[in-house]
Short mmCIF file of C-alpha atoms and ligand atoms in Angstrom, two decimals:
data_model
loop_
_atom_site.label_atom_id
_atom_site.label_comp_id
_atom_site.label_asym_id
_atom_site.label_seq_id
_atom_site.Cartn_x
_atom_site.Cartn_y
_atom_site.Cartn_z
CA UNK V 1 44.87 11.35 66.64
CA UNK V 2 47.21 11.64 69.13
CA UNK V 3 47.93 15.26 70.58
CA UNK V 4 52.07 14.35 72.10
CA UNK V 5 52.91 17.21 74.73
CA UNK V 6 56.83 17.48 74.52
CA UNK V 7 57.52 19.66 77.64
CA UNK V 8 58.08 18.02 81.04
CA UNK V 9 59.27 21.38 82.71
CA UNK V 10 57.28 21.78 86.15
CA UNK V 11 55.88 24.92 85.83
CA UNK V 12 56.04 24.78 81.94
CA UNK V 13 53.21 26.48 79.99
CA UNK V 14 52.50 23.80 77.05
CA UNK V 15 50.35 21.83 78.93
CA UNK V 16 47.81 24.88 78.47
CA UNK V 17 48.05 24.88 74.93
CA UNK V 18 48.06 20.73 74.32
CA UNK V 19 44.77 21.33 76.17
CA UNK V 20 43.84 24.36 73.88
CA UNK V 21 44.85 22.39 70.94
CA UNK V 22 43.07 18.86 71.80
CA UNK V 23 39.40 21.22 72.28
CA UNK V 24 40.31 22.45 68.88
CA UNK V 25 40.82 18.87 67.69
CA UNK V 26 37.64 17.90 69.55
CA UNK V 27 35.34 20.41 68.08
CA UNK V 28 36.90 19.57 64.36
CA UNK V 29 35.55 16.60 64.50
CA UNK V 30 36.71 14.41 62.41
CA UNK V 31 39.32 13.05 64.73
CA UNK V 32 39.21 10.31 67.65
CA UNK V 33 41.79 12.40 70.04
CA UNK V 34 44.12 10.95 72.44
CA UNK V 35 46.37 12.93 74.98
CA UNK V 36 49.98 11.36 75.07
CA UNK V 37 51.99 13.70 78.18
CA UNK V 38 55.68 12.76 77.78
CA UNK V 39 56.01 13.43 81.52
CA UNK V 40 53.65 10.71 82.26
CA UNK V 41 55.18 8.16 79.71
CA UNK V 42 58.54 8.98 81.35
CA UNK V 43 60.61 7.01 78.75
CA UNK V 44 64.13 6.79 79.94
CA UNK V 45 67.49 7.58 77.88
CA UNK V 46 66.92 5.66 74.59
CA UNK V 47 68.23 2.29 76.53
CA UNK V 48 67.60 -0.44 73.22
CA UNK V 49 70.46 -2.52 72.06
CA UNK V 50 68.97 -2.87 68.46
CA UNK V 51 68.26 -0.14 66.05
CA UNK V 52 64.54 0.40 66.23
CA UNK V 53 64.23 -0.23 62.18
CA UNK V 54 64.31 -4.41 63.76
CA UNK V 55 61.47 -3.69 65.83
CA UNK V 56 63.30 -6.13 68.59
CA UNK V 57 62.21 -3.69 71.08
CA UNK V 58 63.42 -5.19 74.71
CA UNK V 59 61.93 -3.36 77.01
CA UNK V 60 58.64 -2.63 78.38
CA UNK V 61 58.66 0.59 78.26
CA UNK V 62 59.02 0.70 74.90
CA UNK V 63 56.86 -2.09 74.34
CA UNK V 64 54.54 0.15 75.00
CA UNK V 65 55.38 3.01 73.48
CA UNK V 66 55.27 1.54 70.06
CA UNK V 67 51.77 0.10 70.67
CA UNK V 68 50.25 3.40 71.65
CA UNK V 69 52.17 4.67 68.55
CA UNK V 70 51.36 2.15 66.10
CA UNK V 71 47.48 2.22 67.08
CA UNK V 72 47.64 6.16 66.18
CA UNK V 73 46.31 7.52 62.77
CA UNK V 74 47.87 10.66 62.98
CA UNK V 75 49.91 13.04 65.91
CA UNK V 76 50.12 16.58 66.63
CA UNK V 77 53.67 17.81 68.36
CA UNK V 78 53.03 20.03 70.58
CA UNK V 79 56.76 21.58 71.74
CA UNK V 80 58.34 24.68 73.07
CA UNK V 81 61.47 25.92 71.28
CA UNK V 82 64.22 25.69 73.54
CA UNK V 83 67.41 27.23 72.86
CA UNK V 84 66.40 27.96 68.82
CA UNK V 85 65.37 23.96 69.07
CA UNK V 86 62.20 21.44 69.97
CA UNK V 87 63.58 19.98 73.04
CA UNK V 88 65.16 16.63 74.07
CA UNK V 89 62.48 14.44 75.49
CA UNK V 90 60.44 14.50 72.26
CA UNK V 91 63.43 14.00 69.96
CA UNK V 92 63.79 10.66 72.76
CA UNK V 93 60.48 10.15 72.44
CA UNK V 94 60.95 9.77 68.31
CA UNK V 95 64.32 7.80 68.08
CA UNK V 96 63.16 5.08 70.79
CA UNK V 97 60.55 4.03 67.31
CA UNK V 98 60.41 3.84 63.63
CA UNK V 99 58.08 1.99 61.41
CA UNK V 100 55.44 3.02 63.71
CA UNK V 101 55.58 6.64 62.45
CA UNK V 102 55.97 5.83 58.88
CA UNK V 103 52.71 7.17 56.65
CA UNK V 104 51.36 9.08 59.16
CA UNK V 105 49.67 13.07 59.34
CA UNK V 106 51.88 14.78 61.41
CA UNK V 107 51.33 18.65 62.98
CA UNK V 108 53.03 20.92 64.44
CA UNK V 109 52.21 23.34 67.36
CA UNK V 110 55.23 25.40 68.40
CA UNK V 111 55.33 28.37 70.75
CA UNK V 112 57.87 29.92 72.87
CA UNK V 113 58.85 34.03 72.15
CA UNK V 114 59.71 36.40 69.37
CA UNK V 115 60.73 33.62 66.99
CA UNK V 116 57.04 31.26 68.27
CA UNK V 117 58.42 28.05 68.12
CA UNK V 118 58.94 28.41 64.38
CA UNK V 119 62.78 27.49 65.08
CA UNK V 120 61.47 24.36 66.57
CA UNK V 121 59.10 22.63 64.40
CA UNK V 122 61.73 23.34 61.49
CA UNK V 123 64.69 21.61 62.80
CA UNK V 124 61.89 18.91 63.74
CA UNK V 125 61.04 18.18 59.97
CA UNK V 126 63.77 16.66 58.89
CA UNK V 127 63.60 13.78 61.61
CA UNK V 128 60.09 13.42 61.09
CA UNK V 129 61.23 12.81 56.87
CA UNK V 130 63.71 10.00 58.16
CA UNK V 131 60.69 8.76 59.71
CA UNK V 132 58.88 9.01 56.40
CA UNK V 133 55.87 11.20 58.51
CA UNK V 134 53.87 13.32 56.32
CA UNK V 135 53.69 16.47 57.61
CA UNK V 136 51.42 18.89 56.92
CA UNK V 137 52.65 22.55 55.65
CA UNK V 138 49.89 24.24 57.77
CA UNK V 139 50.94 24.70 61.53
CA UNK V 140 50.39 26.35 64.19
CA UNK V 141 53.22 28.93 65.80
CA UNK V 142 52.35 30.68 69.11
CA UNK V 143 54.40 33.91 69.57
CA UNK V 144 54.69 34.84 73.37
CA UNK V 145 53.13 32.32 74.75
CA UNK V 146 52.79 33.52 77.93
CA UNK V 147 50.32 36.73 76.55
CA UNK V 148 47.78 34.26 75.69
CA UNK V 149 47.68 32.51 79.40
CA UNK V 150 45.01 33.19 81.67
CA UNK V 151 44.05 31.71 85.04
CA UNK V 152 41.31 29.62 82.47
CA UNK V 153 44.26 28.14 80.38
CA UNK V 154 45.53 29.00 76.75
CA UNK V 155 43.59 31.70 74.78
CA UNK V 156 43.99 32.03 71.03
CA UNK V 157 42.93 34.56 68.66
CA UNK V 158 41.74 34.50 65.48
CA UNK V 159 45.06 34.36 63.48
CA UNK V 160 45.79 30.83 65.85
CA UNK V 161 42.79 29.77 66.08
CA UNK V 162 42.55 30.05 62.03
CA UNK V 163 45.87 28.20 61.88
CA UNK V 164 44.68 25.21 64.16
CA UNK V 165 41.75 24.95 61.50
CA UNK V 166 43.62 25.02 58.49
CA UNK V 167 46.09 22.14 60.10
CA UNK V 168 43.25 19.96 61.34
CA UNK V 169 41.99 19.78 57.90
CA UNK V 170 44.73 18.87 56.32
CA UNK V 171 45.31 15.98 58.79
CA UNK V 172 42.47 14.83 57.60
CA UNK V 173 43.07 15.31 53.85
CA UNK V 174 46.51 13.42 54.80
CA UNK V 175 45.10 10.61 56.59
CA UNK V 176 43.03 9.80 53.56
CA UNK V 177 45.77 10.21 51.06
CA UNK V 178 47.59 7.93 53.15
CA UNK V 179 45.64 5.03 54.44
CA UNK V 180 46.33 3.34 51.10
CA UNK V 181 50.15 3.49 52.21
CA UNK V 182 50.10 1.88 55.71
CA UNK V 183 47.79 -0.87 53.70
CA UNK V 184 50.72 -1.34 51.32
CA UNK V 185 53.07 -0.94 54.08
CA UNK V 186 51.25 -3.78 56.42
CA UNK V 187 51.40 -6.12 53.15
CA UNK V 188 54.68 -5.78 52.95
CA UNK V 189 55.93 -6.66 56.87
CA UNK V 190 53.09 -9.52 56.71
CA UNK V 191 55.40 -11.11 53.94
CA UNK V 192 58.26 -10.81 55.99
C1 FMN I 201 65.87 26.39 78.77
C2 FMN I 201 65.05 26.48 77.57
C3 FMN I 201 65.62 27.42 76.87
C4 FMN I 201 65.02 28.81 76.11
N1 FMN I 201 64.61 29.38 74.49
C5 FMN I 201 64.47 29.55 74.25
C6 FMN I 201 64.16 30.33 72.79
O1 FMN I 201 65.66 29.80 72.12
N2 FMN I 201 63.48 30.66 71.72
C7 FMN I 201 62.33 31.48 72.18
O2 FMN I 201 61.76 31.83 71.61
N3 FMN I 201 61.67 30.87 73.89
C8 FMN I 201 62.70 30.33 74.36
N4 FMN I 201 62.49 29.54 75.85
C9 FMN I 201 60.96 30.18 76.24
C10 FMN I 201 60.61 29.01 75.89
O3 FMN I 201 59.35 29.26 75.15
C11 FMN I 201 58.83 29.70 77.14
O4 FMN I 201 59.45 29.48 78.62
C12 FMN I 201 57.89 28.32 76.86
O5 FMN I 201 57.02 28.61 78.23
C13 FMN I 201 58.15 27.12 76.97
O6 FMN I 201 57.93 26.18 77.22
P1 FMN I 201 57.59 25.47 78.92
O7 FMN I 201 56.67 26.35 79.75
O8 FMN I 201 56.10 24.21 78.03
O9 FMN I 201 58.37 24.10 79.21
C14 FMN I 201 63.36 28.97 76.69
C15 FMN I 201 62.82 28.52 77.90
C16 FMN I 201 63.58 27.51 78.08
C17 FMN I 201 62.63 26.80 79.03
#
């Protein structure tokens, strides 16, 4: 599982939310958990000449990102809410690729103010549909995220911990269901 932390702003809180979720996913025990920080990934604005569905990438950064996403068996996006939506850096990272996302479980962790990141995560769903991702209904939404921050990091309450557990259980279940779907897709690609 790749935990993808989406915000790139200096002073961002997401790194602490992402670290908390990574620890929760490791403790769950069903996933080999990796961390992807979109700041470190540092993709430029989409600069590929061809539609990503063709997989004819021309830039080394796209080939590297493709290899990362193709090798993952599940994702969790940790996204802030900016102006009632998710952040642009995340959309850019999604748009770079196509088939690499397909038939993979996706979990969403949103955070923000009174709306708890729900407007951001709801807006993500049609985009993830277009990429054929299987989004878990169970999600983590954190209201007034700064109230959960301490010098030691992000401290979840019982409700947030329980929602993370439910989402991880569902991602494990979706992973088992989708494995055959990905094998069929691989065969279709191999025949071309
Ligand atoms: C550009 C910007 C727009 C924001 N818009 C919203 C918003 O529409 N709704 C909300 O609940 N919080 C909003 N916030 C507050 C953020 O959710 C909060 O600052 C959060 O910590 C941002 O995540 P980050 O620190 O990881 O960047 C906004 C913050 C920024 C920087």
